[in-house]
Coordinates of C-alpha atoms and ligand atoms in Angstrom, one line a residue:
M1472 CA 12.3 -2.6 35.9
E1473 CA 13.5 1.0 37.0
G1474 CA 14.7 3.9 36.0
E1475 CA 14.1 7.3 33.6
W1476 CA 16.3 6.6 30.3
V1477 CA 14.0 6.2 27.1
L1478 CA 14.9 4.1 24.6
M1479 CA 13.9 4.6 20.9
V1480 CA 13.7 3.8 16.9
T1481 CA 12.2 5.0 14.0
A1482 CA 11.8 3.2 10.8
K1483 CA 10.3 4.0 7.7
A1484 CA 7.5 1.0 5.6
P1485 CA 6.2 1.9 1.9
S1486 CA 2.3 1.2 1.2
N1487 CA 2.1 -1.3 -2.0
I1488 CA -0.5 -2.2 -5.1
S1489 CA -1.3 -5.2 -5.4
V1490 CA -1.9 -6.6 -9.3
I1491 CA -3.7 -9.5 -8.3
K1492 CA -5.8 -8.6 -5.2
Y1493 CA -6.3 -10.3 -1.6
W1494 CA -10.0 -10.3 -0.3
G1495 CA -11.9 -11.8 2.1
K1496 CA -10.0 -14.1 5.1
R1497 CA -10.6 -18.3 5.7
N1498 CA -9.8 -17.7 9.6
E1499 CA -10.5 -12.9 10.4
A1500 CA -8.3 -13.0 13.4
L1501 CA -5.4 -14.4 12.4
I1502 CA -5.8 -13.2 9.4
L1503 CA -5.5 -15.7 6.2
A1504 CA -6.2 -14.9 2.9
V1505 CA -9.4 -17.1 1.1
N1506 CA -6.4 -16.9 -2.5
E1507 CA -2.5 -15.4 -2.4
S1508 CA -2.6 -12.5 -3.8
I1509 CA 0.6 -10.5 -6.1
S1510 CA 1.8 -6.8 -4.6
I1511 CA 4.5 -4.3 -5.3
T1512 CA 5.8 -2.7 -3.1
L1513 CA 5.8 1.5 -3.8
D1514 CA 8.3 4.3 -3.4
L1515 CA 9.2 5.1 0.5
D1516 CA 9.6 8.8 -1.0
H1517 CA 6.1 8.8 -2.2
L1518 CA 4.1 6.5 -0.2
C1519 CA 5.3 6.4 2.6
A1520 CA 4.3 5.8 6.7
T1521 CA 7.5 7.0 9.1
T1522 CA 7.3 5.4 12.8
T1523 CA 8.2 6.0 15.7
V1524 CA 8.9 3.5 18.6
A1525 CA 9.7 3.6 22.1
V1526 CA 10.2 1.8 25.5
S1527 CA 10.6 3.8 28.5
P1528 CA 9.9 2.0 32.5
K1529 CA 8.8 5.3 33.3
F1530 CA 5.8 5.0 30.2
E1531 CA 2.0 3.7 32.0
K1532 CA 1.0 1.9 29.2
D1533 CA 1.0 1.5 25.8
R1534 CA 0.0 4.4 23.1
L1535 CA 0.1 5.4 19.4
W1536 CA -0.1 9.0 17.7
L1537 CA -1.4 9.1 14.8
N1538 CA -0.6 11.7 11.9
G1539 CA -0.7 13.5 15.4
K1540 CA -3.7 12.6 17.3
E1541 CA -3.9 10.0 19.6
M1542 CA -5.5 6.2 18.8
S1543 CA -7.1 3.9 20.3
L1544 CA -4.7 0.6 20.6
S1545 CA -7.5 -0.9 22.1
S1546 CA -8.9 -3.4 19.0
D1547 CA -8.2 -6.3 18.6
R1548 CA -5.5 -5.5 15.6
Y1549 CA -3.8 -3.6 17.6
Q1550 CA -3.4 -5.8 20.6
N1551 CA -2.5 -9.1 18.5
T1552 CA 0.3 -7.7 17.1
L1553 CA 2.1 -6.3 19.9
R1554 CA 1.9 -9.7 21.6
E1555 CA 2.8 -10.8 19.1
I1556 CA 6.0 -8.9 18.4
R1557 CA 6.9 -8.7 22.4
S1558 CA 6.4 -12.5 22.6
R1559 CA 9.8 -13.2 20.1
G1560 CA 11.9 -9.6 22.1
D1561 CA 15.0 -10.9 22.5
N1562 CA 17.8 -9.8 25.5
F1563 CA 19.0 -5.9 24.7
E1564 CA 21.8 -4.3 26.7
D1565 CA 23.3 -0.6 26.3
D1566 CA 26.1 -0.3 29.0
E1567 CA 26.8 3.6 28.1
K1568 CA 23.2 4.5 28.7
G1569 CA 22.8 1.3 32.3
I1570 CA 20.4 -0.3 30.0
K1571 CA 19.6 -3.7 30.0
I1572 CA 16.4 -5.4 28.8
M1573 CA 15.8 -9.2 28.8
K1574 CA 13.6 -10.7 26.4
E1575 CA 11.3 -11.3 29.4
D1576 CA 10.6 -8.3 30.4
W1577 CA 9.8 -7.5 26.8
M1578 CA 5.8 -8.1 28.0
R1579 CA 6.0 -5.5 30.9
L1580 CA 7.5 -2.7 29.1
H1581 CA 4.9 -0.5 27.8
F1582 CA 5.5 1.4 24.3
H1583 CA 4.8 5.0 23.0
I1584 CA 4.1 4.9 19.0
A1585 CA 4.2 7.9 16.9
S1586 CA 3.0 6.9 13.5
H1587 CA 2.3 9.7 10.5
N1588 CA 1.6 8.8 6.3
N1589 CA 3.0 10.8 4.0
F1590 CA 0.3 10.5 2.7
P1591 CA -3.4 10.6 1.9
T1592 CA -5.0 7.4 5.5
G1593 CA -8.0 5.2 5.1
T1594 CA -8.9 6.1 1.2
G1595 CA -8.0 3.1 -0.5
L1596 CA -4.1 4.0 -0.9
A1597 CA -3.1 1.3 2.0
S1598 CA -2.0 3.2 5.3
S1599 CA -3.1 0.5 7.0
A1600 CA -0.4 -2.0 4.6
A1601 CA 2.5 1.1 4.9
G1602 CA 1.2 1.9 8.8
F1603 CA 1.4 -2.3 9.8
A1604 CA 4.8 -2.9 8.6
C1605 CA 6.5 -0.2 9.9
L1606 CA 5.4 -0.1 12.4
V1607 CA 6.1 -4.3 13.1
F1608 CA 9.0 -4.0 11.7
A1609 CA 10.0 -0.5 13.8
L1610 CA 9.4 -2.6 17.2
A1611 CA 11.2 -5.7 15.8
K1612 CA 15.0 -3.3 15.7
L1613 CA 13.8 -2.1 19.5
M1614 CA 13.3 -4.9 20.3
N1615 CA 16.4 -6.8 18.7
V1616 CA 14.2 -10.0 17.3
K1617 CA 15.8 -11.8 15.5
D1618 CA 13.5 -13.1 12.5
D1619 CA 13.9 -12.4 9.2
M1620 CA 11.5 -10.3 6.8
S1621 CA 9.0 -13.8 5.9
Q1622 CA 9.2 -13.7 9.3
L1623 CA 8.6 -10.5 10.3
S1624 CA 5.4 -10.5 7.5
T1625 CA 3.2 -12.4 9.6
V1626 CA 3.1 -10.5 12.7
A1627 CA 2.7 -7.6 10.5
R1628 CA -0.2 -9.9 9.5
L1629 CA -2.4 -9.5 12.5
G1630 CA -2.4 -5.6 12.3
S1631 CA -4.1 -5.5 8.9
G1632 CA -3.5 -8.6 5.7
S1633 CA -2.2 -6.2 3.0
A1634 CA 0.6 -5.2 5.3
C1635 CA 2.3 -8.7 4.9
R1636 CA 4.0 -7.3 1.8
S1637 CA 5.1 -4.1 2.7
L1638 CA 7.7 -6.0 4.2
H1639 CA 9.4 -6.4 1.2
G1640 CA 10.4 -4.3 -1.7
G1641 CA 9.7 -5.3 -4.9
F1642 CA 8.0 -7.4 -6.2
V1643 CA 5.8 -9.4 -3.9
K1644 CA 3.7 -12.9 -3.5
W1645 CA 1.6 -13.7 -0.1
V1646 CA 1.4 -17.0 -0.5
L1647 CA -1.6 -18.9 1.3
G1648 CA -0.6 -21.2 4.1
K1649 CA -1.7 -24.6 5.8
D1650 CA -0.8 -23.8 8.9
E1651 CA -4.6 -23.3 9.8
K1652 CA -3.6 -23.4 13.7
K1653 CA -1.1 -20.6 13.8
G1654 CA -0.9 -19.1 11.4
K1655 CA 2.9 -19.6 10.9
D1656 CA 3.7 -19.7 7.1
S1657 CA 1.1 -17.2 5.3
F1658 CA 3.9 -14.9 5.1
A1659 CA 5.0 -12.8 2.5
I1660 CA 8.5 -13.5 0.0
Q1661 CA 9.7 -11.5 -2.4
L1662 CA 9.6 -12.5 -6.3
E1663 CA 12.1 -9.8 -7.7
D1664 CA 13.6 -6.4 -6.3
E1665 CA 12.3 -2.7 -7.2
K1666 CA 15.1 -2.8 -9.3
H1667 CA 14.3 -6.4 -11.9
W1668 CA 11.6 -3.9 -14.3
E1669 CA 12.8 -0.2 -14.0
D1670 CA 11.3 0.2 -17.4
L1671 CA 8.1 -0.4 -15.5
V1672 CA 6.2 3.3 -14.9
I1673 CA 3.6 4.1 -11.3
L1674 CA 0.9 6.7 -12.4
I1675 CA -2.0 7.4 -9.1
A1676 CA -4.7 8.9 -9.4
V1677 CA -6.1 10.8 -6.4
V1678 CA -9.7 11.0 -6.8
S1679 CA -10.4 11.5 -4.0
S1680 CA -8.3 12.1 -0.2
Q1681 CA -11.7 11.2 1.4
Q1682 CA -12.0 8.2 4.2
K1683 CA -13.3 5.7 2.2
E1684 CA -17.2 4.5 4.2
I1685 CA -17.1 0.7 4.4
S1686 CA -13.6 0.0 5.9
S1687 CA -11.9 -3.0 3.8
A1688 CA -11.7 -4.6 6.9
K1689 CA -15.7 -4.6 7.2
G1690 CA -16.2 -5.4 3.4
A1691 CA -14.1 -8.2 2.8
P1692 CA -16.0 -10.4 5.2
L1693 CA -19.3 -9.1 4.5
T1694 CA -18.5 -10.9 0.9
V1695 CA -17.3 -14.1 2.2
A1696 CA -20.4 -14.0 4.0
T1697 CA -22.2 -13.6 1.1
S1698 CA -20.6 -13.7 -2.5
P1699 CA -20.1 -16.9 -4.0
F1700 CA -18.1 -15.3 -7.0
L1701 CA -15.8 -14.8 -4.6
H1702 CA -15.5 -18.5 -3.8
Y1703 CA -15.3 -19.5 -6.5
R1704 CA -12.6 -17.2 -7.7
A1705 CA -10.5 -17.3 -4.8
K1706 CA -10.4 -21.7 -6.7
E1707 CA -11.0 -21.8 -9.7
V1708 CA -9.6 -18.0 -10.9
V1709 CA -6.8 -17.1 -8.6
P1710 CA -4.3 -19.4 -8.2
K1711 CA -4.0 -19.8 -12.1
R1712 CA -3.6 -15.9 -12.6
I1713 CA -0.4 -16.3 -10.3
V1714 CA 0.8 -18.6 -11.6
E1715 CA 0.8 -16.7 -15.0
M1716 CA 1.0 -13.4 -13.0
E1717 CA 5.2 -14.3 -11.9
R1718 CA 5.9 -15.8 -14.6
A1719 CA 4.6 -12.5 -16.4
I1720 CA 6.8 -10.3 -13.2
Q1721 CA 10.4 -12.4 -14.4
S1722 CA 10.1 -12.1 -18.2
R1723 CA 9.5 -8.3 -17.6
D1724 CA 6.2 -9.7 -20.3
F1725 CA 4.4 -5.8 -19.9
A1726 CA 1.4 -7.3 -22.6
T1727 CA 0.6 -10.2 -20.2
F1728 CA 0.6 -8.4 -17.0
A1729 CA -0.9 -5.6 -17.6
K1730 CA -3.7 -8.3 -19.5
L1731 CA -4.0 -9.7 -15.5
T1732 CA -3.6 -6.6 -13.3
C1733 CA -7.2 -4.8 -15.7
A1734 CA -8.5 -8.3 -15.3
D1735 CA -8.0 -8.8 -11.8
S1736 CA -9.0 -5.7 -10.2
N1737 CA -12.3 -6.1 -12.0
Q1738 CA -12.9 -9.2 -11.0
F1739 CA -12.1 -8.0 -7.1
H1740 CA -15.0 -4.7 -7.8
A1741 CA -17.3 -7.2 -9.4
T1742 CA -17.1 -9.1 -6.2
C1743 CA -17.5 -5.1 -4.4
L1744 CA -21.1 -6.0 -6.2
D1745 CA -22.2 -9.2 -6.2
T1746 CA -22.0 -8.2 -2.4
S1747 CA -24.8 -7.6 0.0
P1748 CA -25.4 -5.2 0.3
P1749 CA -23.4 -4.0 -3.0
L1750 CA -19.9 -2.7 -2.6
F1751 CA -19.3 0.3 -4.5
Y1752 CA -15.7 1.0 -4.7
M1753 CA -15.0 2.9 -8.1
N1754 CA -17.4 6.3 -8.6
D1755 CA -17.6 7.5 -12.8
T1756 CA -14.4 9.6 -12.1
S1757 CA -13.0 6.0 -12.1
H1758 CA -14.7 4.9 -15.4
R1759 CA -12.8 7.4 -16.7
I1760 CA -10.0 6.5 -15.9
I1761 CA -10.7 3.0 -16.7
N1762 CA -11.7 3.9 -19.9
C1763 CA -8.9 5.9 -21.2
V1764 CA -6.3 3.5 -20.6
E1765 CA -8.7 0.9 -22.4
K1766 CA -8.3 3.0 -25.3
L1767 CA -5.4 4.6 -25.6
N1768 CA -4.3 0.3 -25.3
R1769 CA -7.2 0.0 -28.6
H1770 CA -5.3 3.1 -30.4
E1771 CA -2.5 1.2 -30.4
G1772 CA -2.3 -2.5 -30.4
V1773 CA 0.1 -3.5 -28.1
P1774 CA -0.6 -2.5 -24.1
Q1775 CA 0.8 0.9 -23.3
G1776 CA -0.9 1.0 -20.0
A1777 CA -2.8 -0.9 -17.2
Y1778 CA -5.1 0.1 -14.3
T1779 CA -5.8 -0.7 -10.8
Y1780 CA -8.5 -0.4 -7.7
D1781 CA -7.8 -1.4 -4.0
A1782 CA -11.0 -0.3 -1.8
G1783 CA -11.0 2.5 -2.8
C1784 CA -11.7 5.2 -6.1
N1785 CA -8.1 6.3 -6.6
G1786 CA -7.0 4.7 -10.0
F1787 CA -3.5 3.3 -9.6
L1788 CA -2.0 3.5 -13.7
F1789 CA 1.0 1.2 -14.9
A1790 CA 3.0 2.0 -17.7
R1791 CA 4.8 0.1 -19.8
D1792 CA 8.3 2.7 -20.4
R1793 CA 8.6 6.3 -19.9
K1794 CA 7.6 6.5 -23.4
A1795 CA 4.3 5.2 -22.7
A1796 CA 4.1 6.9 -19.3
A1797 CA 3.9 10.8 -21.5
L1798 CA 1.0 9.0 -23.3
L1799 CA -0.9 9.0 -20.4
L1800 CA -0.7 11.1 -18.8
Q1801 CA -1.2 13.6 -21.5
R1802 CA -4.1 11.5 -21.9
L1803 CA -5.3 11.5 -18.0
L1804 CA -4.9 15.8 -18.0
Y1805 CA -6.6 16.2 -21.2
Y1806 CA -9.3 15.0 -19.5
F1807 CA -9.0 16.0 -16.5
P1808 CA -7.2 19.4 -16.2
P1809 CA -7.0 20.5 -12.5
N1810 CA -9.2 23.8 -11.0
P1811 CA -8.1 26.8 -12.0
D1812 CA -4.5 28.4 -10.5
T1813 CA -3.5 25.1 -9.9
D1814 CA -0.3 24.8 -10.9
L1815 CA 1.2 21.6 -12.3
S1816 CA 4.2 21.2 -10.2
S1817 CA 1.2 20.5 -7.6
Y1818 CA -1.2 18.6 -9.0
I1819 CA 1.3 16.2 -10.1
L1820 CA 3.6 15.5 -6.8
G1821 CA 6.3 12.7 -6.7
D1822 CA 8.6 12.6 -9.4
K1823 CA 7.8 14.8 -11.9
S1824 CA 10.8 14.1 -14.4
I1825 CA 8.1 12.7 -16.7
L1826 CA 6.3 15.9 -17.1
K1827 CA 9.0 16.4 -19.7
D1828 CA 8.5 12.9 -21.6
A1829 CA 5.5 14.4 -22.2
G1830 CA 5.8 18.2 -22.8
L1831 CA 4.5 19.8 -20.4
E1832 CA 6.1 22.9 -18.5
N1833 CA 3.2 24.0 -17.2
I1834 CA -0.2 24.5 -16.8
N1835 CA -0.7 26.4 -20.2
D1836 CA 0.6 23.1 -22.1
V1837 CA -2.0 21.6 -20.4
E1838 CA -4.6 24.1 -21.6
K1839 CA -3.4 23.4 -24.7
L1840 CA -3.4 19.9 -25.5
P1841 CA -5.7 18.1 -27.7
A1842 CA -8.1 15.6 -27.5
P1843 CA -6.4 12.3 -27.7
P1844 CA -6.1 10.4 -31.5
E1845 CA -8.2 7.6 -30.5
I1846 CA -11.4 10.1 -29.6
Q1847 CA -11.0 12.6 -31.9
D1848 CA -15.2 11.1 -34.3
E1849 CA -16.0 12.3 -30.8
V1850 CA -15.2 15.6 -31.0
P1851 CA -16.5 17.6 -28.7
A1852 CA -14.7 15.6 -26.2
Q1853 CA -16.1 15.8 -22.9
R1854 CA -13.2 17.3 -20.1
F1855 CA -13.8 16.8 -16.3
R1856 CA -11.6 19.8 -14.8
G1857 CA -10.5 19.2 -11.4
N1858 CA -12.0 15.5 -11.1
I1859 CA -8.9 14.4 -10.2
S1860 CA -7.3 16.4 -7.0
Y1861 CA -3.8 15.3 -7.9
F1862 CA -1.5 12.2 -9.6
I1863 CA 1.4 10.8 -7.4
C1864 CA 4.6 9.0 -10.1
T1865 CA 6.3 6.3 -8.1
R1866 CA 7.8 3.3 -9.4
P1867 CA 8.9 -0.2 -7.6
G1868 CA 10.5 0.6 -4.4
P1869 CA 13.0 -1.0 -1.4
G1870 CA 11.2 -2.1 1.8
P1871 CA 11.3 -0.9 5.3
V1872 CA 14.6 1.0 5.8
M1873 CA 15.9 2.9 9.0
V1874 CA 16.1 5.7 10.1
S1875 CA 19.1 7.0 11.7
D1876 CA 18.6 10.6 11.5
Q1877 CA 16.9 11.4 14.7
G1878 CA 16.3 14.7 13.6
Q1879 CA 13.6 12.6 12.3
A1880 CA 11.8 11.4 15.3
L1881 CA 8.5 11.9 16.0
L1882 CA 8.8 11.7 19.9
D1883 CA 11.2 13.8 21.9
P1884 CA 14.0 11.6 22.9
V1885 CA 13.9 12.7 26.4
T1886 CA 9.9 12.5 27.3
G1887 CA 9.3 9.7 24.9
F1888 CA 6.3 11.9 23.6
P1889 CA 5.8 13.9 20.7
K1890 CA 7.8 16.1 19.6
Ligands
ATP101 N1 1.1 4.8 9.5 C1 -0.2 3.7 10.4 N2 0.2 3.6 12.0 C2 -0.7 2.8 12.6 N3 -1.7 2.2 12.1 C3 -1.9 2.7 11.0 C4 -1.5 3.7 10.3 N4 -1.7 4.3 8.8 C5 -3.5 3.6 9.3 N5 -3.4 2.5 9.8 C6 -4.5 2.4 10.2 O1 -5.2 1.3 9.2 C7 -6.7 2.1 9.4 C8 -7.1 2.7 8.0 O2 -7.0 1.5 7.5 P1 -7.6 1.6 6.3 O3 -8.2 -0.3 5.6 O4 -9.0 1.7 7.2 O5 -7.5 2.3 5.3 P2 -6.8 2.2 3.9 O6 -5.4 1.2 4.5 O7 -6.2 3.6 3.1 O8 -6.9 2.0 2.7 P3 -7.4 0.1 2.5 O9 -6.5 -0.5 2.6 O10 -7.9 -0.6 2.2 O11 -5.7 0.3 0.9 C9 -6.6 3.8 9.9 O12 -7.8 3.5 10.3 C10 -5.4 2.7 10.9 O13 -5.5 1.5 12.1
DP6_102 C1 -8.3 -3.8 -1.2 C2 -7.2 -4.3 -1.3 O1 -5.7 -3.4 -0.7 C3 -7.6 -5.1 0.5 C4 -7.3 -4.6 1.5 O2 -7.5 -5.7 2.5 P1 -7.0 -5.1 4.3 O3 -5.5 -5.3 4.2 O4 -6.7 -3.5 4.4 O5 -7.4 -5.4 4.6 P2 -7.5 -6.5 6.3 O6 -6.2 -7.3 6.0 O7 -8.5 -6.4 6.7 O8 -7.3 -5.2 6.6 C5 -6.1 -5.3 -2.1 C6 -5.1 -5.9 -1.7 O9 -4.2 -5.4 -1.7 O10 -5.0 -7.0 -2.0

C-alpha cells in the first residue's frame, strides 16, 4: 500500500476509581483477575487521557509519544493490545481522500500514537486505565472495528486490567469470566450510567504527584505469590461484597456503599502489607485523611463520607451529597491548609462550585475555619499545612468520546508527527 495520506482520529477516555478492588491476576499474560471488581468512572472534564492515533503507508513503525515524550512500545502490554485490536479491524474507504484499506492491511500498516493525561501519570490516579482505554477506543474508531464497548474492554484489559472498566461510563463491573484460554468473557459491563446517582460527590486528595516506587504491574504479582490473605479475600470475601455493592449502587444506599468501599480499600492495603516484601502505598497523610472521614462519620451518626486508595497515597473520597461534601471539605481544609501564597482556586481543582457550599471564598476563609466539633476536646488540634498538594472535585462521568475538533488533535494531520 502506497501514498502520502494520513488518516487520524482523536478520542478522550476517563480514569476510574474502584470501590471493590482488583488486585492480582490468575493469568498474567491475558490479565485475568483473581476476583471481580467494581468501579466508578470519573468525569472526563477532570481526569482523562486524550489520544490521537494516525495511520499512513509512509509510517515505518509503530510509535508512541506520551505527555510529549517518545516512549517505547516494546512491552508485552502494548504489543498484545496492538495485535488484538489490529485483528479486529475492518475494511475502510474514503473516496474523497483516495484511501482504501482492506481488513488484512491493518496487520501491515503502522500507527503513530500521541497521548496526553490531564492529571499526573503513574501515581495511583489510574493513568494506565484512562490511557489504554483511550488507545483501544481511538484505534477501534480508526480501524472501523464493529465491537461494542464490552467486547472492546477485553482488548483494553490486555494493556492494564483496570483499563477495561474505563470503556463504560457510570458504575462498572469487571466480570471474572470462565474462558481461561482466551479470556474472551472477562469484560466490563455497565451496572448503571453516570446519571444514576447524581447526589454523589467525588473529592480526590492528591497527596503526591511523584511516581510511585512499585507499579501495580510489579506489586500485584508479588502479592499473588506471597500473600495467603489475598487468596482468602478473592475466594471468601469479594464475591459477597460484589453482590452487596451492586445492590447498594442500584438502590443508592450510601451507608452500605460507604461501609463496603472503606472496608474493601483497607482490605486491599492489608493484602499489600501481607506481601513479602511488604508493599506500602499509603503514607501518614493518607492515614490522617482516613481518620478525618471516620471521625466525621462517627460524629454525624450516619455515614457522610467514604474513602478508597488505589496503589498510591492519593485519597479518593465520596460524599453522600453536596451538603456532606461541604462538611468534608471544611474538615480537610482545616487539617490540611495549603502552603502560604497558594490561592484557593489552584488548591481546589475541578468542580469548584462546592467551595461556595462550604462557605469558602478565599484563602482567608480557610485560615479562619474552626476546629471540627468532633475533635474539640483535642484542642489545640494539629494542622498539617502543605501535606496535600491539591484536591480535585469531580463526579461520576461518561465513557470514552470522540473529539471532532481538529485543533485538539495531538498529531499533525499532514506529517502524522506530534504537533
Ligand atoms: N495516556 C496514556 N496512553 C498510553 N499509555 C499510558 C497512558 N498513561 C499511562 N500509560 C501507561 O501506564 C503507565 C503507568 O501505569 P501505573 O500503573 O504505573 O500508574 P497509574 O495507572 O497512574 O496508577 P494505578 O494504575 O496504580 O492507579 C505508564 O508508564 C504508561 O506505560
Ligand atoms: C489498585 C488498583 O488500581 C489496581 C490497579 O491495577 P492495574 O490495572 O494498574 O494493574 P495491571 O492490570 O497490572 O495493569 C485497584 C483497581 O483499580 O481495582
